[in-house]
Amino acid sequence: MLRRIGRRFGVYRMLGVDSRLTALTEQVDMLKSSLEVTPEMIDEFFEWKANNPIPDNPLVTVAVATYNRAQLLTSRCIPSVLNQTYENLELVIVGDGCTDETEELMSGIIDPRVKFVNLAERGSYPESPSRRWLVAGTEPTNKALEMSGGYFVTHLDDDDEYLPERLEKLVAFSTKNDCDFVWHPFWWETSRGRWRRHEARAFAINEVTNLSVFYRSWFARIKSNSDSHRLGEPGDWNRYRRMKYMDPVCMRYPEPLSRHYREISQRR
């Protein structure tokens, strides 16, 4: 039985899937990741972690990639970040060669926590719409990761929003449990304009997405891969899969802390 749960975080989710198929999928993920993540990278991460314990009041980088959604970016996405109860944050926004009024509206936001760069041209993505959807935003995401200066890094899509206490709760949870990577449930908008809770019970494809993860900044070194569409993988999961392979301390925070809106292109 298949149920549509929204394009952003996976086209379809299999319900009641056989546990053997789940185990096989995990084994395939492990094999793919073993070809991409070197033992030296794993050693480097754990050495960095040993030398960089979580500080008091850590800086959190919120990375946002955007493309021609100026109104949603400035009226929904950005306010939900700047109005967080946790104030020690930086918001890094990178345009994917935006040609609308994004630059004009961003110039009117006067907040020292906000950094904005618009790439000179849009990234090179596949011609196929379905494949392009899998990896669109790769270039600005990688630029935002390069610009990040926080101890923790998290993400938000330009048309979505955080709940006000998201960062405060995740910093406290990560500090208490010495987490490297945290994910959480989130709300997603149905076709009828109603909201449904996505439980994100596992650290797995179609369970986690950009607006539901929070991790130590060392992982910003693992960049998005614009060729992940060749594996049939969304760019975000391709990246998180490689992080998971490194065996960090991963934990699920139990509350939904963000809202995923239906994309304008999906509305009728």
Coordinates of C-alpha atoms in Angstrom, one line a residue:
M1 CA 0.0 0.0 0.0
L2 CA 1.4 3.4 -1.0
R3 CA 0.5 6.7 0.5
R4 CA 1.6 10.1 -0.9
I5 CA 3.4 12.1 1.8
G6 CA 4.7 15.0 -0.2
R7 CA 7.3 15.6 -2.9
R8 CA 9.9 17.4 -0.8
F9 CA 10.7 14.6 1.5
G10 CA 10.1 11.6 -0.8
V11 CA 7.7 11.0 -3.6
Y12 CA 6.2 7.9 -1.9
R13 CA 6.5 6.0 1.3
M14 CA 5.9 2.3 1.5
L15 CA 3.7 1.3 4.4
G16 CA 3.9 -2.1 5.9
V17 CA 7.1 -2.9 4.0
D18 CA 8.6 -6.2 4.7
S19 CA 11.4 -6.0 7.3
R20 CA 13.7 -7.9 5.0
L21 CA 13.4 -5.3 2.3
T22 CA 14.1 -2.6 4.9
A23 CA 17.2 -4.5 6.0
L24 CA 18.3 -4.9 2.3
T25 CA 17.8 -1.2 1.7
E26 CA 20.0 -0.4 4.7
Q27 CA 22.7 -2.8 3.5
V28 CA 22.7 -1.2 0.0
D29 CA 23.0 2.2 1.6
M30 CA 25.9 1.0 3.7
L31 CA 27.6 -0.4 0.6
K32 CA 27.2 2.9 -1.4
S33 CA 28.4 5.0 1.5
S34 CA 31.5 2.7 2.1
L35 CA 32.6 3.7 -1.5
E36 CA 32.2 7.4 -0.7
V37 CA 33.4 7.8 2.9
T38 CA 37.0 7.0 3.7
P39 CA 38.3 5.7 7.0
E40 CA 40.4 8.8 7.2
M41 CA 37.3 11.0 7.2
I42 CA 35.7 9.0 10.0
D43 CA 38.9 9.3 12.1
E44 CA 39.0 13.0 11.4
F45 CA 35.5 13.5 12.6
F46 CA 36.0 11.7 15.9
E47 CA 39.3 13.5 16.5
W48 CA 37.5 16.8 15.9
K49 CA 34.7 15.9 18.2
A50 CA 37.1 14.9 21.0
N51 CA 38.8 18.3 20.7
N52 CA 35.7 20.4 20.2
P53 CA 33.1 19.6 22.9
I54 CA 29.7 21.5 22.7
P55 CA 30.3 25.0 24.1
D56 CA 27.9 26.9 26.3
N57 CA 25.4 28.9 24.2
P58 CA 26.8 27.5 20.8
L59 CA 26.3 29.4 17.6
V60 CA 23.8 27.8 15.3
T61 CA 24.0 28.3 11.5
V62 CA 20.7 28.0 9.6
A63 CA 21.4 27.4 5.9
V64 CA 18.8 28.3 3.3
A65 CA 19.1 27.8 -0.4
T66 CA 16.6 29.9 -2.4
Y67 CA 15.5 30.4 -6.0
N68 CA 12.9 33.0 -7.1
R69 CA 10.7 32.8 -4.0
A70 CA 11.3 36.2 -2.7
Q71 CA 7.9 36.7 -1.1
L72 CA 7.8 33.4 0.7
L73 CA 11.4 33.7 1.7
T74 CA 11.0 37.1 3.3
S75 CA 7.5 36.7 4.7
R76 CA 7.6 33.2 6.1
C77 CA 11.0 31.5 6.1
I78 CA 13.2 34.3 7.4
P79 CA 10.8 35.6 10.2
S80 CA 10.5 32.0 11.5
V81 CA 14.3 31.9 12.0
L82 CA 14.9 35.4 13.3
N83 CA 12.0 35.1 15.8
Q84 CA 13.5 32.0 17.4
T85 CA 13.6 32.0 21.2
Y86 CA 17.3 30.9 20.8
E87 CA 19.1 34.1 19.7
N88 CA 22.7 33.0 19.1
L89 CA 22.3 32.1 15.5
E90 CA 23.4 33.1 12.0
L91 CA 21.1 32.8 9.0
V92 CA 23.0 32.1 5.8
I93 CA 20.9 32.5 2.6
V94 CA 22.3 31.7 -0.8
G95 CA 20.4 32.4 -4.0
D96 CA 20.7 29.9 -6.9
G97 CA 21.1 32.7 -9.4
C98 CA 17.8 34.4 -8.4
T99 CA 16.3 36.7 -11.1
D100 CA 13.2 37.9 -9.2
E101 CA 13.1 40.6 -6.4
T102 CA 15.0 38.4 -3.9
E103 CA 18.1 40.7 -3.9
E104 CA 16.0 43.8 -3.5
L105 CA 14.0 42.4 -0.6
M106 CA 17.0 41.0 1.1
S107 CA 18.8 44.4 1.0
G108 CA 16.0 45.7 3.2
I109 CA 16.6 43.2 6.0
I110 CA 18.9 44.8 8.5
D111 CA 20.0 42.2 11.0
P112 CA 23.7 41.4 11.7
R113 CA 22.8 37.7 12.0
V114 CA 21.8 37.5 8.3
K115 CA 24.2 36.8 5.5
F116 CA 23.0 36.8 1.9
V117 CA 24.8 35.9 -1.4
N118 CA 23.2 35.4 -4.8
L119 CA 25.2 33.1 -7.1
A120 CA 26.1 34.7 -10.5
E121 CA 24.1 31.9 -12.3
R122 CA 21.9 29.0 -11.5
G123 CA 23.5 25.6 -10.9
S124 CA 23.7 23.1 -13.7
Y125 CA 20.9 20.5 -13.1
P126 CA 19.5 17.7 -15.2
E127 CA 16.9 18.5 -18.0
S128 CA 14.5 15.9 -16.7
P129 CA 12.0 17.6 -14.3
S130 CA 12.0 14.6 -11.9
R131 CA 15.7 14.3 -11.8
R132 CA 16.2 18.1 -11.5
W133 CA 13.8 18.1 -8.5
L134 CA 16.1 15.5 -6.8
V135 CA 19.2 17.8 -6.9
A136 CA 18.0 21.4 -7.5
G137 CA 19.6 23.6 -4.9
T138 CA 22.8 21.7 -4.7
E139 CA 25.1 24.6 -5.6
P140 CA 23.6 27.2 -3.2
T141 CA 23.4 24.6 -0.4
N142 CA 27.1 23.8 -0.8
K143 CA 27.9 27.6 -0.8
A144 CA 25.9 28.1 2.4
L145 CA 27.8 25.2 4.1
E146 CA 31.1 26.9 3.1
M147 CA 29.9 30.1 4.7
S148 CA 28.6 28.5 7.9
G149 CA 30.4 29.5 11.1
G150 CA 28.2 27.8 13.8
Y151 CA 29.0 24.9 16.0
F152 CA 25.7 23.4 14.9
V153 CA 24.3 23.5 11.4
T154 CA 20.7 23.1 10.4
H155 CA 18.6 23.8 7.2
L156 CA 15.3 25.3 6.1
D157 CA 13.7 25.4 2.6
D158 CA 12.8 28.9 1.4
D159 CA 9.0 28.3 1.6
D160 CA 8.9 26.5 4.9
E161 CA 9.1 27.6 8.6
Y162 CA 10.3 26.6 12.0
L163 CA 8.2 26.6 15.2
P164 CA 9.5 29.4 17.5
E165 CA 11.3 27.1 20.1
R166 CA 13.0 24.8 17.6
L167 CA 16.6 25.8 18.0
E168 CA 16.4 26.3 21.7
K169 CA 15.0 22.8 22.2
L170 CA 17.5 21.2 19.8
V171 CA 20.5 22.9 21.4
A172 CA 19.4 21.7 24.8
F173 CA 18.6 18.2 23.6
S174 CA 21.9 17.9 21.7
T175 CA 23.9 19.2 24.7
K176 CA 22.2 16.9 27.2
N177 CA 22.7 13.8 25.1
D178 CA 26.0 14.8 23.4
C179 CA 24.4 14.2 20.0
D180 CA 26.2 14.6 16.7
F181 CA 23.0 14.4 14.6
V182 CA 19.4 14.9 15.6
W183 CA 16.2 14.6 13.6
H184 CA 12.6 15.2 14.5
P185 CA 9.0 14.9 13.4
F186 CA 7.4 17.7 11.4
W187 CA 4.1 19.0 10.1
W188 CA 3.3 18.8 6.4
E189 CA 0.4 20.4 4.6
T190 CA -2.0 18.1 2.8
S191 CA -3.7 18.8 -0.5
R192 CA -6.8 20.0 1.4
G193 CA -4.9 22.7 3.3
R194 CA -4.8 20.7 6.4
W195 CA -1.8 19.6 8.5
R196 CA -0.6 16.1 9.2
R197 CA 2.2 15.0 11.5
H198 CA 5.1 13.1 9.8
E199 CA 6.6 11.0 12.6
A200 CA 10.1 10.5 11.1
R201 CA 10.5 7.4 13.2
A202 CA 13.8 6.3 11.6
F203 CA 16.9 7.9 10.3
A204 CA 16.1 6.8 6.7
I205 CA 15.1 8.0 3.3
N206 CA 11.6 9.5 3.1
E207 CA 11.8 9.9 6.9
V208 CA 14.2 12.8 7.4
T209 CA 14.5 16.0 5.3
N210 CA 16.2 19.4 5.4
L211 CA 13.9 21.0 7.8
S212 CA 14.1 18.2 10.3
V213 CA 17.8 17.8 10.9
F214 CA 20.4 19.4 13.2
Y215 CA 24.0 18.4 13.4
R216 CA 27.6 19.3 14.4
S217 CA 29.3 21.6 12.0
W218 CA 32.1 19.1 11.1
F219 CA 29.5 17.5 8.8
A220 CA 29.3 20.7 6.7
R221 CA 32.4 19.3 5.1
I222 CA 30.3 16.6 3.5
K223 CA 28.8 18.4 0.5
S224 CA 25.7 17.8 -1.5
N225 CA 26.3 15.8 -4.7
S226 CA 24.6 17.0 -7.9
D227 CA 25.0 13.6 -9.4
S228 CA 22.9 11.8 -6.7
H229 CA 20.0 11.8 -9.2
R230 CA 21.9 9.0 -11.0
L231 CA 21.3 6.8 -8.0
G232 CA 17.7 7.9 -7.8
E233 CA 18.4 9.6 -4.5
P234 CA 17.3 13.1 -3.3
G235 CA 20.3 15.3 -2.7
D236 CA 19.5 15.8 1.0
W237 CA 19.2 12.0 1.7
N238 CA 22.4 11.2 -0.3
R239 CA 24.3 13.6 2.0
Y240 CA 22.7 12.4 5.3
R241 CA 23.2 8.7 4.2
R242 CA 26.9 9.4 4.1
M243 CA 26.8 11.1 7.6
K244 CA 24.9 8.1 9.0
Y245 CA 27.6 5.7 7.7
M246 CA 30.2 7.4 9.9
D247 CA 28.4 6.1 13.0
P248 CA 27.8 9.4 14.8
V249 CA 25.6 9.7 17.9
C250 CA 22.2 10.1 16.2
M251 CA 19.0 10.6 18.2
R252 CA 15.3 11.5 17.4
Y253 CA 13.8 14.4 19.2
P254 CA 10.1 13.5 19.7
E255 CA 8.3 16.7 19.0
P256 CA 7.5 18.2 15.6
L257 CA 9.4 21.5 15.3
S258 CA 8.8 22.7 11.7
R259 CA 6.2 23.0 9.0
H260 CA 6.6 21.9 5.4
Y261 CA 4.2 23.7 3.1
R262 CA 2.9 22.4 -0.2
E263 CA 4.8 23.9 -3.0
I264 CA 3.0 26.5 -5.1
S265 CA 3.5 24.4 -8.2
Q266 CA 1.6 21.6 -6.5
R267 CA -1.5 23.7 -5.9
R268 CA -4.4 23.6 -8.3

